[in-house]
Amino acid sequence: MSQAADGDGATVDGVRFEQPAEGVARIVLARPEARNAQDKAMLYALNAAFDRAAHDDEVRVIILAGDGPHFSSGHDLRDASQISDFPPVGNWGGTAQPGIEGYMASEHEIYLGLCWRWRNLPKPTIAQVQGKVIAGGLMLAWVCDLIVAAEDAEFSDPVVAFGVNGGEYFAHPWEVGARKAKEMLFTGEALTAAEAKQLGMVNRVVSGERLEAYTLEMASHVAERPSMGLKLAKQSVNQMQDAQGLWTSLQAAMSLHQLGHSNDWQVHGVGIDPAGVGIIRKQAKAPPKFRD
Ligand code: ZN
């Protein structure tokens, strides 16, 4: 277990574990200076914190929040750590293998594998999101059962510009429907909180000032119910999605994602199309183009 799971109230590896109310744990992304970009240390600390909440019988509901103006800008592309620096959680193995074999193994371990693990945590989870929620940030929000958003929250996945299909937990069509998923992916534009709510991706939208208190009140309200009923309700909905093919479709998209990275390695000598960085930066500086 990493230090993050031991340090109540302390931020370790970019994650803070809090117990703000009876029956409620709050896991906080605490790298606001980096817009909560997820490096490997943070992902493993996040996993340790989810495990701690899962194994603590006093915790019945888990909130996932982010410090600062933005929930998460996605995976930290500046992360210089090696995956071999961390004990693996999954059993894919082979992360040190050369070529796309190692690359695919690494992304199965730290992206799809961890996200699927968190999605399947039996206790109710609530994402509390504000500001930018980009690519890998979306993945964190989507694996939670409920999403409460501040009015200023914006949801985007611009990584088609890197020559891949989208983030590694490719739940876009499940979350916003097939047509909106294509629009998000093709244009790289962000959905507003109001649009996300209309599409059923977000449960509630509240003002930024109310976000934390509102989410905590909802978590405490849910936590009054018996853990058995909550687990059964969660599993019943999740198993419906599983029967519809969620896991199979996530794995299929992950395979195509690796095809994209493989093509980038062959054509550009790196895992992402370098031109994509400019495309995404230019879009981030410009006002949104396609709003109703
Ligand atoms: Zn990738």
mmCIF file with all atom_site columns, C-alpha atoms in Angstrom, residues 162-245:
data_model
loop_
_atom_site.group_PDB
_atom_site.id
_atom_site.type_symbol
_atom_site.label_atom_id
_atom_site.label_alt_id
_atom_site.label_comp_id
_atom_site.label_asym_id
_atom_site.label_entity_id
_atom_site.label_seq_id
_atom_site.pdbx_PDB_ins_code
_atom_site.Cartn_x
_atom_site.Cartn_y
_atom_site.Cartn_z
_atom_site.occupancy
_atom_site.B_iso_or_equiv
_atom_site.pdbx_formal_charge
_atom_site.auth_seq_id
_atom_site.auth_comp_id
_atom_site.auth_asym_id
_atom_site.auth_atom_id
_atom_site.pdbx_PDB_model_num
ATOM 1  C CA . PHE A 1 162 ? -2.567  12.608 -31.735 1.00 0.00 ? 162 PHE A CA 1
ATOM 2  C CA . GLY A 1 163 ? -3.650  10.051 -34.330 1.00 0.00 ? 163 GLY A CA 1
ATOM 3  C CA . VAL A 1 164 ? -5.525  7.794  -31.899 1.00 0.00 ? 164 VAL A CA 1
ATOM 4  C CA . ASN A 1 165 ? -9.254  7.160  -31.464 1.00 0.00 ? 165 ASN A CA 1
ATOM 5  C CA . GLY A 1 166 ? -9.704  8.796  -28.044 1.00 0.00 ? 166 GLY A CA 1
ATOM 6  C CA . GLY A 1 167 ? -8.796  8.099  -24.425 1.00 0.00 ? 167 GLY A CA 1
ATOM 7  C CA . GLU A 1 168 ? -7.859  4.591  -23.326 1.00 0.00 ? 168 GLU A CA 1
ATOM 8  C CA . TYR A 1 169 ? -11.145 4.072  -21.420 1.00 0.00 ? 169 TYR A CA 1
ATOM 9  C CA . PHE A 1 170 ? -13.250 4.564  -24.535 1.00 0.00 ? 170 PHE A CA 1
ATOM 10 C CA . ALA A 1 171 ? -16.677 4.970  -22.960 1.00 0.00 ? 171 ALA A CA 1
ATOM 11 C CA . HIS A 1 172 ? -17.639 8.011  -25.051 1.00 0.00 ? 172 HIS A CA 1
ATOM 12 C CA . PRO A 1 173 ? -20.588 6.449  -26.923 1.00 0.00 ? 173 PRO A CA 1
ATOM 13 C CA . TRP A 1 174 ? -21.856 4.899  -23.670 1.00 0.00 ? 174 TRP A CA 1
ATOM 14 C CA . GLU A 1 175 ? -21.676 8.220  -21.870 1.00 0.00 ? 175 GLU A CA 1
ATOM 15 C CA . VAL A 1 176 ? -23.024 10.699 -24.432 1.00 0.00 ? 176 VAL A CA 1
ATOM 16 C CA . GLY A 1 177 ? -24.496 8.559  -27.231 1.00 0.00 ? 177 GLY A CA 1
ATOM 17 C CA . ALA A 1 178 ? -22.966 7.618  -30.562 1.00 0.00 ? 178 ALA A CA 1
ATOM 18 C CA . ARG A 1 179 ? -23.603 10.844 -32.464 1.00 0.00 ? 179 ARG A CA 1
ATOM 19 C CA . LYS A 1 180 ? -22.341 13.221 -29.771 1.00 0.00 ? 180 LYS A CA 1
ATOM 20 C CA . ALA A 1 181 ? -19.376 10.914 -29.170 1.00 0.00 ? 181 ALA A CA 1
ATOM 21 C CA . LYS A 1 182 ? -18.368 11.327 -32.794 1.00 0.00 ? 182 LYS A CA 1
ATOM 22 C CA . GLU A 1 183 ? -18.764 15.112 -32.600 1.00 0.00 ? 183 GLU A CA 1
ATOM 23 C CA . MET A 1 184 ? -16.621 15.296 -29.447 1.00 0.00 ? 184 MET A CA 1
ATOM 24 C CA . LEU A 1 185 ? -13.936 13.128 -30.975 1.00 0.00 ? 185 LEU A CA 1
ATOM 25 C CA . PHE A 1 186 ? -13.890 14.640 -34.470 1.00 0.00 ? 186 PHE A CA 1
ATOM 26 C CA . THR A 1 187 ? -13.948 18.300 -33.373 1.00 0.00 ? 187 THR A CA 1
ATOM 27 C CA . GLY A 1 188 ? -12.069 18.064 -30.061 1.00 0.00 ? 188 GLY A CA 1
ATOM 28 C CA . GLU A 1 189 ? -14.555 20.628 -28.706 1.00 0.00 ? 189 GLU A CA 1
ATOM 29 C CA . ALA A 1 190 ? -15.770 20.563 -25.136 1.00 0.00 ? 190 ALA A CA 1
ATOM 30 C CA . LEU A 1 191 ? -19.266 19.738 -23.930 1.00 0.00 ? 191 LEU A CA 1
ATOM 31 C CA . THR A 1 192 ? -20.569 22.233 -21.382 1.00 0.00 ? 192 THR A CA 1
ATOM 32 C CA . ALA A 1 193 ? -21.898 21.056 -18.042 1.00 0.00 ? 193 ALA A CA 1
ATOM 33 C CA . ALA A 1 194 ? -25.428 21.884 -19.232 1.00 0.00 ? 194 ALA A CA 1
ATOM 34 C CA . GLU A 1 195 ? -24.975 19.820 -22.416 1.00 0.00 ? 195 GLU A CA 1
ATOM 35 C CA . ALA A 1 196 ? -23.465 16.948 -20.450 1.00 0.00 ? 196 ALA A CA 1
ATOM 36 C CA . LYS A 1 197 ? -26.455 16.971 -18.109 1.00 0.00 ? 197 LYS A CA 1
ATOM 37 C CA . GLN A 1 198 ? -28.900 17.052 -21.010 1.00 0.00 ? 198 GLN A CA 1
ATOM 38 C CA . LEU A 1 199 ? -27.134 14.030 -22.510 1.00 0.00 ? 199 LEU A CA 1
ATOM 39 C CA . GLY A 1 200 ? -27.369 12.130 -19.230 1.00 0.00 ? 200 GLY A CA 1
ATOM 40 C CA . MET A 1 201 ? -23.595 12.119 -18.685 1.00 0.00 ? 201 MET A CA 1
ATOM 41 C CA . VAL A 1 202 ? -23.860 14.365 -15.623 1.00 0.00 ? 202 VAL A CA 1
ATOM 42 C CA . ASN A 1 203 ? -26.392 13.951 -12.811 1.00 0.00 ? 203 ASN A CA 1
ATOM 43 C CA . ARG A 1 204 ? -26.476 17.452 -11.344 1.00 0.00 ? 204 ARG A CA 1
ATOM 44 C CA . VAL A 1 205 ? -25.076 20.888 -12.183 1.00 0.00 ? 205 VAL A CA 1
ATOM 45 C CA . VAL A 1 206 ? -24.607 23.408 -9.377  1.00 0.00 ? 206 VAL A CA 1
ATOM 46 C CA . SER A 1 207 ? -22.706 26.652 -8.881  1.00 0.00 ? 207 SER A CA 1
ATOM 47 C CA . GLY A 1 208 ? -18.987 26.386 -8.206  1.00 0.00 ? 208 GLY A CA 1
ATOM 48 C CA . GLU A 1 209 ? -19.497 27.748 -4.666  1.00 0.00 ? 209 GLU A CA 1
ATOM 49 C CA . ARG A 1 210 ? -22.003 24.998 -3.862  1.00 0.00 ? 210 ARG A CA 1
ATOM 50 C CA . LEU A 1 211 ? -20.174 22.138 -5.542  1.00 0.00 ? 211 LEU A CA 1
ATOM 51 C CA . GLU A 1 212 ? -18.305 20.688 -2.573  1.00 0.00 ? 212 GLU A CA 1
ATOM 52 C CA . ALA A 1 213 ? -21.136 21.054 -0.032  1.00 0.00 ? 213 ALA A CA 1
ATOM 53 C CA . TYR A 1 214 ? -23.772 19.780 -2.489  1.00 0.00 ? 214 TYR A CA 1
ATOM 54 C CA . THR A 1 215 ? -21.717 16.702 -3.385  1.00 0.00 ? 215 THR A CA 1
ATOM 55 C CA . LEU A 1 216 ? -21.006 15.958 0.270   1.00 0.00 ? 216 LEU A CA 1
ATOM 56 C CA . GLU A 1 217 ? -24.687 16.290 1.135   1.00 0.00 ? 217 GLU A CA 1
ATOM 57 C CA . MET A 1 218 ? -25.581 13.876 -1.646  1.00 0.00 ? 218 MET A CA 1
ATOM 58 C CA . ALA A 1 219 ? -22.876 11.434 -0.503  1.00 0.00 ? 219 ALA A CA 1
ATOM 59 C CA . SER A 1 220 ? -24.071 11.606 3.120   1.00 0.00 ? 220 SER A CA 1
ATOM 60 C CA . HIS A 1 221 ? -27.658 11.085 1.995   1.00 0.00 ? 221 HIS A CA 1
ATOM 61 C CA . VAL A 1 222 ? -26.660 7.980  -0.017  1.00 0.00 ? 222 VAL A CA 1
ATOM 62 C CA . ALA A 1 223 ? -24.504 6.746  2.892   1.00 0.00 ? 223 ALA A CA 1
ATOM 63 C CA . GLU A 1 224 ? -27.600 6.499  5.132   1.00 0.00 ? 224 GLU A CA 1
ATOM 64 C CA . ARG A 1 225 ? -28.698 3.508  3.087   1.00 0.00 ? 225 ARG A CA 1
ATOM 65 C CA . PRO A 1 226 ? -27.420 0.008  3.893   1.00 0.00 ? 226 PRO A CA 1
ATOM 66 C CA . SER A 1 227 ? -24.193 -0.940 2.143   1.00 0.00 ? 227 SER A CA 1
ATOM 67 C CA . MET A 1 228 ? -25.763 -4.186 0.922   1.00 0.00 ? 228 MET A CA 1
ATOM 68 C CA . GLY A 1 229 ? -28.586 -2.419 -0.912  1.00 0.00 ? 229 GLY A CA 1
ATOM 69 C CA . LEU A 1 230 ? -26.174 0.095  -2.427  1.00 0.00 ? 230 LEU A CA 1
ATOM 70 C CA . LYS A 1 231 ? -23.832 -2.626 -3.668  1.00 0.00 ? 231 LYS A CA 1
ATOM 71 C CA . LEU A 1 232 ? -26.674 -4.628 -5.152  1.00 0.00 ? 232 LEU A CA 1
ATOM 72 C CA . ALA A 1 233 ? -28.127 -1.577 -6.881  1.00 0.00 ? 233 ALA A CA 1
ATOM 73 C CA . LYS A 1 234 ? -24.729 -0.649 -8.328  1.00 0.00 ? 234 LYS A CA 1
ATOM 74 C CA . GLN A 1 235 ? -23.993 -4.171 -9.497  1.00 0.00 ? 235 GLN A CA 1
ATOM 75 C CA . SER A 1 236 ? -27.422 -4.494 -11.072 1.00 0.00 ? 236 SER A CA 1
ATOM 76 C CA . VAL A 1 237 ? -26.875 -1.409 -13.224 1.00 0.00 ? 237 VAL A CA 1
ATOM 77 C CA . ASN A 1 238 ? -23.254 -2.274 -14.013 1.00 0.00 ? 238 ASN A CA 1
ATOM 78 C CA . GLN A 1 239 ? -24.175 -5.807 -15.010 1.00 0.00 ? 239 GLN A CA 1
ATOM 79 C CA . MET A 1 240 ? -26.792 -4.417 -17.377 1.00 0.00 ? 240 MET A CA 1
ATOM 80 C CA . GLN A 1 241 ? -24.019 -2.446 -19.094 1.00 0.00 ? 241 GLN A CA 1
ATOM 81 C CA . ASP A 1 242 ? -21.768 -5.501 -19.032 1.00 0.00 ? 242 ASP A CA 1
ATOM 82 C CA . ALA A 1 243 ? -24.493 -7.566 -20.700 1.00 0.00 ? 243 ALA A CA 1
ATOM 83 C CA . GLN A 1 244 ? -24.827 -4.832 -23.327 1.00 0.00 ? 244 GLN A CA 1
ATOM 84 C CA . GLY A 1 245 ? -21.138 -5.253 -24.119 1.00 0.00 ? 245 GLY A CA 1
#
